[in-house]
């Protein structure tokens, strides 16, 4: 399955350079055939138009209005964007989303890479398979459920985390009670959840590295660590790129975990960009202002994934 | 000798990682099946009971939430499969003038996060009178990712095969259903598994479009428990357990499909 995907991915879009049977047919027939594909596309075109394309346009429009859901949107020009610049709450949310990303993305990338390398180089057996399966379990659980389970485990009095730390003499830390530690803890729980996902992506990438490279370097006397730095890491550069981009995009979209773990608190210390959008739009009913925030999120995510597309297609 | 020590250290470290990954779930279940109103690590067999689960179903409508989630998930999977595979067929095997450009538009829509469109989408759903309905819940689950994934695999089906069937007199739709679909079954299953988990675990969108408690999904019901009972940990963890159980069981049965799906995302670039 993996092999198929790789070859297919590099193929041009079929039909673009097709030759042979199609061209030999009578012209009328070609035309009939060539547009019949559109019919198959219709259901998905309609859904995407209603769910994504129209809403993006509407979002852009609403972001230029005052809209409270009660009346009609009132044109406001760039007012909302101007307000965003001086809005300390929004600036705080942006900063916290940034900090959360900077903590979680490098950590989950490095850990997933190292664990995948250990399993792929040393444990290509049942034990390795078991570890991959087990580490994948946090991936399949809903973020909001993980949030409430960790909130419970981090509970101050006798929670699991404090009890374990108590064994080494660290006394009850109020993990979610301080803004700084709460943000760090939320980022660490994200790492805990994402490792299994990126581990699988890395592992698949590692199976594509030719075994000869490792054999040759072994003959030259290179050890495991040396091989990791000189063969594994460089060969996986495109995969690392994907993992970092995906992780960054996900970070900027975080909501469920924060909602369940801290509700944005304490004192707004864990409010992220999407939580700010949700609160502004659905709690305060400022749909126009919330749409302006959504457009900021759109631009960030679009730029990040666009960079990925451009850099990867250049390869 | 040294090699052996390294091996043992590495294996121990990996086992510790496994413990770290699974321990929270173990405590979730343990807390759910115990009589506990406080956070407690003590496991007392005498306190074992299923009272929390009974309360979930009798007082907090978890039975109904399970049905809603099941309906939503099945609908989402079927609609996504049909819509995406038809579109992928058009892109892979029935190109028309402009289809290449249109495919790029599809890829571009994959870069739009749901959170960006949530406000207008909420207004559209409200104006269509779909708030508090399963249809509203499945809408944002259908996206271009399925089309993209299936198209990749369909391109590997040889054109000669379709041409041969065409010469035998088979119509397009028949070729699609009888030849192409069976050949790409693995990716169809992988997409189904993905859609399933996404739909089951979805939270922000249900939170926005479902206000009626009789229409809430399991995830939503579990999260609302926490909001209501910050200290009734047994009940909250029982709710989390119920919500987690379905994806977990599916994972146990279809592990390889999950891994294939994730791995192919990695390679698609």
Coordinates of C-alpha atoms in Angstrom, one line a residue:
Chain A
X1 CA 0.0 0.0 0.0
X2 CA 2.8 2.4 0.9
X3 CA 4.7 1.7 -2.3
X4 CA 1.6 2.3 -4.4
X5 CA 1.0 5.7 -2.9
X6 CA 4.5 6.9 -3.5
X7 CA 4.5 6.0 -7.1
X8 CA 1.0 7.4 -7.7
X9 CA 1.8 10.6 -6.0
X10 CA 4.4 11.5 -8.5
X11 CA 2.2 10.8 -11.5
X12 CA 0.7 13.7 -13.4
X13 CA -3.0 14.1 -13.3
X14 CA -4.4 11.4 -15.6
X15 CA -5.8 12.7 -18.9
X16 CA -3.7 15.8 -18.9
X17 CA -1.1 14.1 -21.1
X18 CA -3.2 11.1 -22.0
X19 CA -2.7 9.7 -25.5
X20 CA -3.9 6.7 -27.4
X21 CA -7.5 5.5 -27.3
X22 CA -9.1 8.7 -26.4
X23 CA -7.6 10.7 -29.2
X24 CA -8.5 8.1 -31.8
X25 CA -12.2 8.4 -31.1
X26 CA -14.5 10.6 -33.2
X27 CA -14.6 14.1 -32.0
X28 CA -18.2 14.2 -30.9
X29 CA -17.7 11.1 -28.9
X30 CA -14.7 12.6 -27.1
X31 CA -16.6 15.7 -26.2
X32 CA -19.5 13.7 -24.7
X33 CA -17.1 11.6 -22.7
X34 CA -15.0 14.5 -21.6
X35 CA -17.7 16.4 -19.8
X36 CA -19.5 13.4 -18.3
X37 CA -17.0 13.4 -15.4
X38 CA -18.6 16.6 -14.2
X39 CA -21.8 14.7 -13.2
X40 CA -19.8 12.5 -10.8
X41 CA -18.3 15.6 -9.3
X42 CA -21.6 17.4 -8.6
X43 CA -22.5 16.1 -5.2
X44 CA -19.1 16.9 -3.8
X45 CA -19.0 20.3 -5.5
X46 CA -22.3 21.2 -3.9
X47 CA -21.2 20.1 -0.5
X48 CA -17.8 21.9 -0.7
X49 CA -19.5 25.1 -2.0
X50 CA -22.0 25.2 0.9
X51 CA -19.6 24.0 3.6
X52 CA -16.3 25.7 2.7
X53 CA -16.3 28.1 -0.3
X54 CA -19.4 30.1 0.5
X55 CA -18.6 30.3 4.3
X56 CA -15.1 31.6 3.6
X57 CA -16.5 34.4 1.5
X58 CA -19.2 35.1 4.1
X59 CA -16.5 35.1 6.8
X60 CA -14.5 37.7 4.9
X61 CA -17.6 39.8 4.5
X62 CA -18.7 39.5 8.1
X63 CA -15.3 40.5 9.3
X64 CA -15.9 43.9 7.8
X65 CA -19.2 44.4 9.6
X66 CA -20.8 44.7 13.0
X67 CA -23.0 41.8 13.4
X68 CA -24.7 40.7 16.6
X69 CA -27.1 38.1 15.2
X70 CA -30.0 40.2 16.3
X71 CA -30.0 42.7 13.4
X72 CA -28.5 42.8 10.0
X73 CA -24.8 43.1 9.6
X74 CA -23.8 46.8 9.6
X75 CA -20.9 47.7 7.4
X76 CA -17.9 48.7 9.5
X77 CA -15.0 48.6 7.0
X78 CA -11.7 47.7 8.5
X79 CA -12.8 48.8 12.0
X80 CA -12.7 45.2 13.4
X81 CA -9.1 44.6 12.2
X82 CA -8.1 47.9 13.7
X83 CA -9.7 46.9 17.0
X84 CA -7.9 43.6 16.9
X85 CA -4.5 45.4 16.9
X86 CA -5.2 47.1 20.2
X87 CA -7.3 44.4 21.8
X88 CA -5.2 43.1 24.7
X89 CA -7.4 40.0 25.1
X90 CA -6.8 39.0 21.5
X91 CA -3.1 39.8 21.7
X92 CA -2.9 37.5 24.8
X93 CA -4.8 34.7 22.9
X94 CA -2.4 35.0 20.0
X95 CA 0.7 35.0 22.3
X96 CA -0.6 32.0 24.2
X97 CA -1.4 30.0 21.0
X98 CA 2.2 30.9 19.9
X99 CA 3.7 29.7 23.2
X100 CA 1.6 26.5 23.1
X101 CA 2.9 25.8 19.6
X102 CA 6.5 26.5 20.4
X103 CA 6.4 24.1 23.4
X104 CA 4.4 21.3 21.8
X105 CA 5.6 21.1 18.2
X106 CA 9.4 20.6 18.7
X107 CA 8.9 18.3 21.6
X108 CA 6.4 16.0 19.8
X109 CA 8.5 16.0 16.6
X110 CA 11.7 15.0 18.3
X111 CA 10.1 12.4 20.6
X112 CA 8.2 10.8 17.7
X113 CA 11.4 10.8 15.6
X114 CA 13.6 9.2 18.3
X115 CA 11.0 6.6 19.3
X116 CA 10.3 5.7 15.7
X117 CA 14.0 5.3 15.0
X118 CA 14.5 3.0 18.0
X119 CA 11.6 0.8 16.9
X120 CA 12.5 0.8 13.2
X121 CA 16.2 0.1 13.8
X122 CA 16.1 -2.2 16.8
X123 CA 12.6 -3.6 17.2
X124 CA 11.1 -4.5 13.9
X125 CA 9.3 -7.4 15.7
X126 CA 6.2 -7.9 17.7
X127 CA 7.4 -5.9 20.6
X128 CA 8.0 -2.9 18.4
X129 CA 4.5 -3.4 16.9
X130 CA 3.0 -3.5 20.3
X131 CA 4.6 -0.3 21.3
X132 CA 3.4 1.5 18.2
X133 CA -0.1 0.2 18.8
X134 CA -0.1 1.2 22.5
X135 CA 1.3 4.7 21.8
X136 CA -1.4 5.2 19.2
X137 CA -4.3 4.8 21.7
X138 CA -4.2 8.4 22.9
X139 CA -4.5 9.5 19.2
X140 CA -7.9 7.8 18.8
X141 CA -9.5 9.4 22.0
X142 CA -11.4 12.6 21.6
X143 CA -9.4 15.7 22.6
X144 CA -12.3 16.8 24.9
X145 CA -12.2 13.5 26.7
X146 CA -8.5 13.5 27.1
X147 CA -8.9 17.0 28.5
X148 CA -11.3 15.9 31.2
X149 CA -9.2 12.8 32.1
X150 CA -6.0 14.9 32.5
X151 CA -7.9 17.5 34.5
X152 CA -8.8 14.7 36.9
X153 CA -5.3 13.2 37.0
X154 CA -3.8 16.7 37.7
X155 CA -6.2 17.3 40.5
X156 CA -4.5 19.0 43.4
X157 CA -5.3 17.0 46.5
X158 CA -4.7 13.4 45.6
X159 CA -4.5 13.3 41.8
X160 CA -2.3 10.8 40.1
X161 CA 0.4 13.3 39.0
X162 CA 0.8 14.8 42.4
X163 CA 0.8 11.4 44.1
X164 CA 3.6 10.2 41.9
X165 CA 5.6 13.4 42.5
X166 CA 4.9 13.1 46.2
X167 CA 6.9 9.9 46.2
X168 CA 10.0 11.9 45.3
X169 CA 9.2 14.6 47.7
X170 CA 7.5 17.2 45.5
X171 CA 4.4 18.4 47.2
X172 CA 1.0 19.3 45.7
X173 CA 1.5 21.5 42.8
X174 CA -1.6 23.4 41.6
X175 CA -0.9 22.5 37.9
X176 CA -4.0 24.1 36.4
X177 CA -4.3 26.9 39.0
X178 CA -1.4 29.1 37.7
X179 CA -1.6 30.6 34.2
X180 CA 2.0 29.8 33.3
X181 CA 2.0 26.2 34.4
X182 CA -1.5 25.6 33.0
X183 CA -0.4 26.6 29.5
X184 CA 2.7 24.4 29.7
X185 CA 0.7 21.5 31.0
X186 CA -1.8 21.8 28.2
X187 CA 1.0 21.8 25.7
X188 CA 2.5 18.7 27.3
X189 CA -0.8 16.8 27.2
X190 CA -0.9 17.7 23.5
X191 CA 2.5 16.2 23.0
X192 CA 1.3 13.1 24.9
X193 CA -1.6 12.7 22.6
X194 CA 0.2 13.4 19.3
X195 CA 3.3 11.3 19.6
X196 CA 1.6 8.1 18.4
X197 CA 0.3 9.8 15.3
X198 CA 3.6 11.2 14.2
X199 CA 5.4 8.1 15.3
X200 CA 3.4 6.1 12.7
X201 CA 4.2 8.7 9.9
X202 CA 7.9 8.6 10.8
X203 CA 8.0 4.8 11.0
X204 CA 6.5 4.5 7.5
X205 CA 9.1 7.0 6.2
X206 CA 11.9 5.0 7.8
X207 CA 10.9 1.8 6.1
X208 CA 11.6 3.6 2.8
X209 CA 15.2 4.3 3.7
X210 CA 17.3 1.7 1.8
X211 CA 18.9 -0.9 4.2
X212 CA 22.2 -0.7 2.2
X213 CA 22.9 2.7 3.6
X214 CA 22.9 1.3 7.1
X215 CA 24.9 -1.8 6.1
X216 CA 27.5 0.2 4.4
X217 CA 27.9 2.6 7.3
X218 CA 28.1 -0.4 9.7
X219 CA 31.0 -1.7 7.8
X220 CA 32.7 1.7 8.1
X221 CA 32.2 1.3 11.8
X222 CA 29.4 3.8 12.4
X223 CA 27.3 3.1 15.6
X224 CA 23.6 3.5 16.1
X225 CA 23.7 7.1 17.2
X226 CA 26.0 8.1 14.3
X227 CA 23.7 6.4 11.8
X228 CA 20.7 8.2 13.3
X229 CA 22.4 11.6 12.7
X230 CA 24.0 10.9 9.3
X231 CA 21.4 8.6 7.7
X232 CA 18.0 8.6 9.4
X233 CA 17.6 12.3 10.1
X234 CA 18.7 13.6 6.7
X235 CA 16.7 11.0 4.8
X236 CA 13.6 11.9 6.7
X237 CA 13.8 15.7 6.1
X238 CA 10.6 15.8 4.0
X239 CA 8.7 13.8 6.6
X240 CA 9.9 16.0 9.4
X241 CA 8.8 19.0 7.4
X242 CA 5.3 17.4 7.1
X243 CA 5.2 16.6 10.8
X244 CA 6.2 20.1 11.8
X245 CA 3.7 21.7 9.5
X246 CA 0.8 19.4 10.5
X247 CA 1.6 19.9 14.2
X248 CA 1.7 23.7 13.8
X249 CA -1.6 23.8 11.9
X250 CA -3.2 21.6 14.6
X251 CA -1.8 23.9 17.4
X252 CA -3.4 26.9 15.9
X253 CA -6.7 25.1 15.8
X254 CA -6.6 23.9 19.4
X255 CA -9.9 24.3 21.3
X256 CA -11.4 21.0 22.7
X257 CA -8.5 20.3 25.0
X258 CA -8.3 23.7 26.5
X259 CA -12.1 23.8 26.9
X260 CA -12.1 20.6 28.9
X261 CA -8.9 21.2 30.9
X262 CA -9.0 24.8 31.9
X263 CA -12.0 26.4 30.2
X264 CA -9.4 29.1 29.2
X265 CA -8.5 30.0 32.7
X266 CA -7.1 30.7 35.1
X267 CA -7.6 34.4 34.4
X268 CA -7.7 33.9 30.6
X269 CA -4.2 32.4 30.9
X270 CA -4.9 29.5 28.5
X271 CA -7.3 31.2 26.1
X272 CA -6.2 30.3 22.5
X273 CA -7.1 31.8 19.2
X274 CA -10.0 29.5 18.5
X275 CA -11.3 29.8 22.0
X276 CA -11.3 33.6 21.6
X277 CA -13.2 33.1 18.3
X278 CA -15.8 30.9 20.1
X279 CA -16.2 33.2 23.1
X280 CA -16.5 36.4 21.0
X281 CA -18.9 34.9 18.5
X282 CA -21.1 32.4 20.4
X283 CA -20.8 33.8 23.9
X284 CA -20.7 37.6 23.3
X285 CA -22.6 37.4 20.0
X286 CA -20.1 39.6 18.2
X287 CA -20.1 37.7 15.0
X288 CA -18.4 40.4 12.9
X289 CA -15.5 40.8 15.3
X290 CA -15.2 37.0 15.7
X291 CA -15.1 36.6 12.0
X292 CA -12.1 39.1 11.8
X293 CA -10.3 36.8 14.3
X294 CA -11.3 33.8 12.1
X295 CA -9.8 35.5 9.1
X296 CA -6.5 35.9 11.0
X297 CA -6.5 32.2 11.8
X298 CA -7.3 31.5 8.1
X299 CA -4.3 33.6 6.9
X300 CA -1.9 31.9 9.4
X301 CA -3.0 28.3 8.5
X302 CA -3.2 29.0 4.8
X303 CA 0.3 30.5 4.8
X304 CA 1.8 27.6 6.8
X305 CA 0.2 24.9 4.6
X306 CA 0.9 26.9 1.4
X307 CA 4.6 27.0 2.3
X308 CA 4.5 23.3 2.7
X309 CA 3.0 22.7 -0.7
X310 CA 5.4 25.0 -2.4
X311 CA 8.5 23.6 -0.7
X312 CA 7.5 20.0 -1.1
X313 CA 6.6 20.3 -4.8
X314 CA 10.0 21.9 -5.5
X315 CA 11.7 18.7 -4.4
Chain B
X1 CA 27.7 -7.3 27.3
X2 CA 27.5 -3.6 26.7
X3 CA 25.1 -4.3 23.8
X4 CA 22.8 -6.2 26.1
X5 CA 22.7 -3.5 28.7
X6 CA 21.8 -0.9 26.1
X7 CA 19.1 -3.2 24.8
X8 CA 17.6 -3.7 28.3
X9 CA 17.7 0.1 29.0
X10 CA 16.0 0.9 25.7
X11 CA 13.3 -1.7 26.2
X12 CA 12.6 -0.5 29.7
X13 CA 12.4 3.1 28.5
X14 CA 9.9 2.0 25.8
X15 CA 7.8 0.1 28.3
X16 CA 7.7 3.2 30.5
X17 CA 6.4 5.1 27.6
X18 CA 3.7 2.6 27.0
X19 CA 2.7 2.8 30.7
X20 CA 2.6 6.6 30.4
X21 CA 0.4 6.3 27.3
X22 CA -2.1 3.9 28.9
X23 CA -2.1 4.8 32.6
X24 CA -4.5 7.8 32.2
X25 CA -7.1 5.5 30.5
X26 CA -6.7 2.9 33.2
X27 CA -7.5 5.5 35.9
X28 CA -10.4 6.8 33.8
X29 CA -12.0 3.4 33.9
X30 CA -11.0 2.6 37.5
X31 CA -12.5 5.9 38.7
X32 CA -15.7 5.3 36.6
X33 CA -16.3 1.9 38.2
X34 CA -15.7 2.9 41.8
X35 CA -17.8 4.7 44.3
X36 CA -15.9 8.0 44.6
X37 CA -16.7 11.6 45.0
X38 CA -13.1 12.5 45.8
X39 CA -9.9 12.1 43.8
X40 CA -8.4 8.9 45.1
X41 CA -5.7 6.5 43.9
X42 CA -6.8 3.9 46.4
X43 CA -8.3 1.0 44.6
X44 CA -10.8 -0.8 46.9
X45 CA -12.5 -3.8 45.4
X46 CA -15.3 -3.4 48.0
X47 CA -16.2 -0.1 46.4
X48 CA -16.5 -1.5 42.9
X49 CA -19.9 -0.7 41.4
X50 CA -21.6 0.2 38.1
X51 CA -23.7 2.9 39.7
X52 CA -22.1 5.7 37.7
X53 CA -22.9 4.0 34.5
X54 CA -26.5 3.3 35.5
X55 CA -26.9 7.0 36.4
X56 CA -25.4 8.0 33.0
X57 CA -28.1 6.1 31.2
X58 CA -31.1 6.8 33.5
X59 CA -30.5 10.4 34.5
X60 CA -28.2 11.9 31.8
X61 CA -29.6 10.4 28.5
X62 CA -26.5 8.6 27.5
X63 CA -28.5 5.9 25.7
X64 CA -30.1 8.6 23.5
X65 CA -26.7 10.2 23.0
X66 CA -25.2 6.9 21.8
X67 CA -28.0 6.5 19.3
X68 CA -27.5 10.1 18.0
X69 CA -23.8 9.5 17.7
X70 CA -24.3 6.2 15.9
X71 CA -26.7 7.8 13.4
X72 CA -24.4 10.7 12.8
X73 CA -21.4 8.5 12.3
X74 CA -23.1 6.0 9.9
X75 CA -24.5 8.9 7.9
X76 CA -21.2 10.7 7.8
X77 CA -19.3 7.6 6.7
X78 CA -21.8 6.6 3.9
X79 CA -22.2 10.1 2.5
X80 CA -18.5 10.8 2.7
X81 CA -17.6 7.5 0.9
X82 CA -20.2 8.0 -1.9
X83 CA -19.5 11.7 -2.5
X84 CA -15.8 11.4 -2.3
X85 CA -15.3 8.3 -4.4
X86 CA -17.6 9.6 -7.2
X87 CA -15.6 12.8 -7.3
X88 CA -12.3 11.0 -7.1
X89 CA -13.5 8.9 -10.1
X90 CA -14.2 12.0 -12.1
X91 CA -10.7 13.4 -11.3
X92 CA -8.8 10.2 -11.8
X93 CA -10.6 8.5 -14.7
X94 CA -12.9 11.0 -16.4
X95 CA -11.0 14.2 -16.7
X96 CA -12.8 17.1 -18.4
X97 CA -11.5 20.5 -19.5
X98 CA -10.6 22.4 -16.4
X99 CA -10.6 19.4 -14.1
X100 CA -7.0 19.8 -13.2
X101 CA -7.5 23.4 -12.1
X102 CA -10.6 22.3 -10.2
X103 CA -8.5 19.7 -8.4
X104 CA -6.2 22.4 -7.2
X105 CA -9.2 24.3 -5.8
X106 CA -10.1 21.1 -3.9
X107 CA -6.6 20.9 -2.5
X108 CA -6.9 24.6 -1.5
X109 CA -10.1 23.9 0.4
X110 CA -8.2 21.4 2.5
X111 CA -6.1 24.3 3.9
X112 CA -9.2 25.9 5.3
X113 CA -9.7 24.9 9.0
X114 CA -13.3 24.2 10.1
X115 CA -12.8 26.8 12.9
X116 CA -12.5 29.5 10.3
X117 CA -15.9 28.8 8.7
X118 CA -17.8 28.0 11.8
X119 CA -19.7 31.3 12.1
X120 CA -21.1 31.5 8.6
X121 CA -21.7 27.7 8.6
X122 CA -23.7 28.1 11.8
X123 CA -25.8 30.9 10.2
X124 CA -26.3 28.7 7.0
X125 CA -27.4 25.8 9.1
X126 CA -29.7 28.0 11.2
X127 CA -31.3 29.5 8.2
X128 CA -31.9 26.1 6.7
X129 CA -33.6 25.1 9.9
X130 CA -31.1 22.4 10.6
X131 CA -30.0 23.3 14.1
X132 CA -30.2 20.3 16.4
X133 CA -30.4 17.8 13.6
X134 CA -28.0 15.0 12.6
X135 CA -27.7 16.5 9.1
X136 CA -26.1 19.6 10.6
X137 CA -23.6 17.4 12.5
X138 CA -22.3 15.6 9.4
X139 CA -21.9 18.7 7.1
X140 CA -18.4 19.8 8.0
X141 CA -17.2 16.1 8.2
X142 CA -17.5 15.9 4.4
X143 CA -14.4 17.6 2.9
X144 CA -11.9 17.3 0.1
X145 CA -9.5 15.1 2.0
X146 CA -11.5 11.9 1.0
X147 CA -11.5 12.9 -2.6
X148 CA -7.8 13.5 -2.5
X149 CA -7.0 10.3 -0.8
X150 CA -9.2 8.1 -3.0
X151 CA -8.0 9.8 -6.2
X152 CA -4.4 8.9 -5.4
X153 CA -5.3 5.2 -5.2
X154 CA -7.7 5.3 -8.2
X155 CA -4.9 6.6 -10.4
X156 CA -3.1 3.3 -9.9
X157 CA -6.0 1.4 -11.5
X158 CA -4.8 0.8 -15.1
X159 CA -6.7 2.7 -17.7
X160 CA -6.5 -0.4 -20.0
X161 CA -8.7 -2.3 -17.6
X162 CA -11.4 0.4 -17.9
X163 CA -11.0 0.5 -21.6
X164 CA -11.4 -3.2 -21.9
X165 CA -14.7 -3.1 -19.9
X166 CA -15.9 -0.2 -22.0
X167 CA -15.3 -2.2 -25.2
X168 CA -17.3 -5.0 -23.6
X169 CA -20.1 -2.5 -23.4
X170 CA -20.0 -1.6 -19.7
X171 CA -21.3 1.9 -18.8
X172 CA -19.2 4.3 -16.8
X173 CA -21.2 3.9 -13.6
X174 CA -20.9 0.1 -13.9
X175 CA -17.2 0.3 -14.4
X176 CA -16.9 2.5 -11.4
X177 CA -19.0 0.2 -9.1
X178 CA -17.9 -3.2 -10.4
X179 CA -14.2 -2.7 -11.4
X180 CA -12.7 0.4 -9.8
X181 CA -14.3 0.3 -6.3
X182 CA -13.3 -3.3 -5.5
X183 CA -9.7 -2.6 -6.5
X184 CA -9.4 0.3 -4.1
X185 CA -11.1 -1.3 -1.2
X186 CA -8.2 -0.7 1.3
X187 CA -8.4 3.0 0.9
X188 CA -12.2 3.0 1.2
X189 CA -11.9 1.2 4.5
X190 CA -9.2 3.5 5.7
X191 CA -11.3 6.5 4.9
X192 CA -14.3 5.0 6.6
X193 CA -12.3 4.4 9.8
X194 CA -11.0 8.0 9.6
X195 CA -14.5 9.5 9.0
X196 CA -15.8 7.4 11.9
X197 CA -13.3 8.6 14.4
X198 CA -13.6 12.2 13.3
X199 CA -17.4 12.2 13.5
X200 CA -17.5 10.4 16.8
X201 CA -14.9 12.7 18.4
X202 CA -16.1 16.0 17.0
X203 CA -16.7 18.6 19.6
X204 CA -16.6 22.3 18.7
X205 CA -19.2 22.0 15.9
X206 CA -21.7 19.9 17.9
X207 CA -21.2 22.4 20.8
X208 CA -22.3 25.2 18.4
X209 CA -25.2 23.5 16.6
X210 CA -26.7 21.3 19.3
X211 CA -28.5 23.1 22.1
X212 CA -31.2 20.6 22.6
X213 CA -30.0 17.9 25.1
X214 CA -32.0 15.2 23.5
X215 CA -30.0 15.7 20.3
X216 CA -26.5 15.7 21.9
X217 CA -23.7 13.4 20.8
X218 CA -21.8 11.2 23.3
X219 CA -18.8 13.5 23.4
X220 CA -20.9 16.5 24.0
X221 CA -22.9 14.6 26.8
X222 CA -19.6 13.6 28.4
X223 CA -18.2 17.1 28.3
X224 CA -21.4 18.6 29.7
X225 CA -21.2 16.2 32.7
X226 CA -17.8 17.8 33.6
X227 CA -19.3 21.2 33.4
X228 CA -22.0 20.3 35.7
X229 CA -20.2 18.1 38.2
X230 CA -16.7 19.4 38.7
X231 CA -16.3 17.1 41.8
X232 CA -18.3 14.0 40.9
X233 CA -15.3 12.4 39.4
X234 CA -16.7 8.9 39.2
X235 CA -19.6 10.1 37.1
X236 CA -17.4 12.3 34.8
X237 CA -14.9 9.5 34.3
X238 CA -17.7 7.0 33.6
X239 CA -19.0 9.4 30.9
X240 CA -15.4 9.7 29.4
X241 CA -15.2 5.9 29.4
X242 CA -18.4 5.4 27.5
X243 CA -17.3 8.0 24.9
X244 CA -13.8 6.4 24.5
X245 CA -15.1 2.8 24.3
X246 CA -16.4 2.9 20.8
X247 CA -13.3 4.3 19.0
X248 CA -11.2 2.1 21.2
X249 CA -13.0 -1.1 20.2
X250 CA -12.9 -0.1 16.5
X251 CA -9.2 0.5 16.9
X252 CA -8.7 -3.0 18.4
X253 CA -10.4 -4.6 15.4
X254 CA -9.0 -2.4 12.7
X255 CA -5.6 -1.4 13.9
X256 CA -3.9 -2.0 10.6
X257 CA -6.3 0.3 8.8
X258 CA -5.6 3.1 11.1
X259 CA -1.9 2.8 10.6
X260 CA -2.3 2.5 6.9
X261 CA -4.4 5.6 6.8
X262 CA -2.0 7.7 8.8
X263 CA 1.0 6.3 7.0
X264 CA -0.5 7.2 3.6
X265 CA -1.1 10.7 4.8
X266 CA 2.5 11.0 5.6
X267 CA 3.5 9.9 2.2
X268 CA 1.1 12.0 0.3
X269 CA 3.1 15.0 1.3

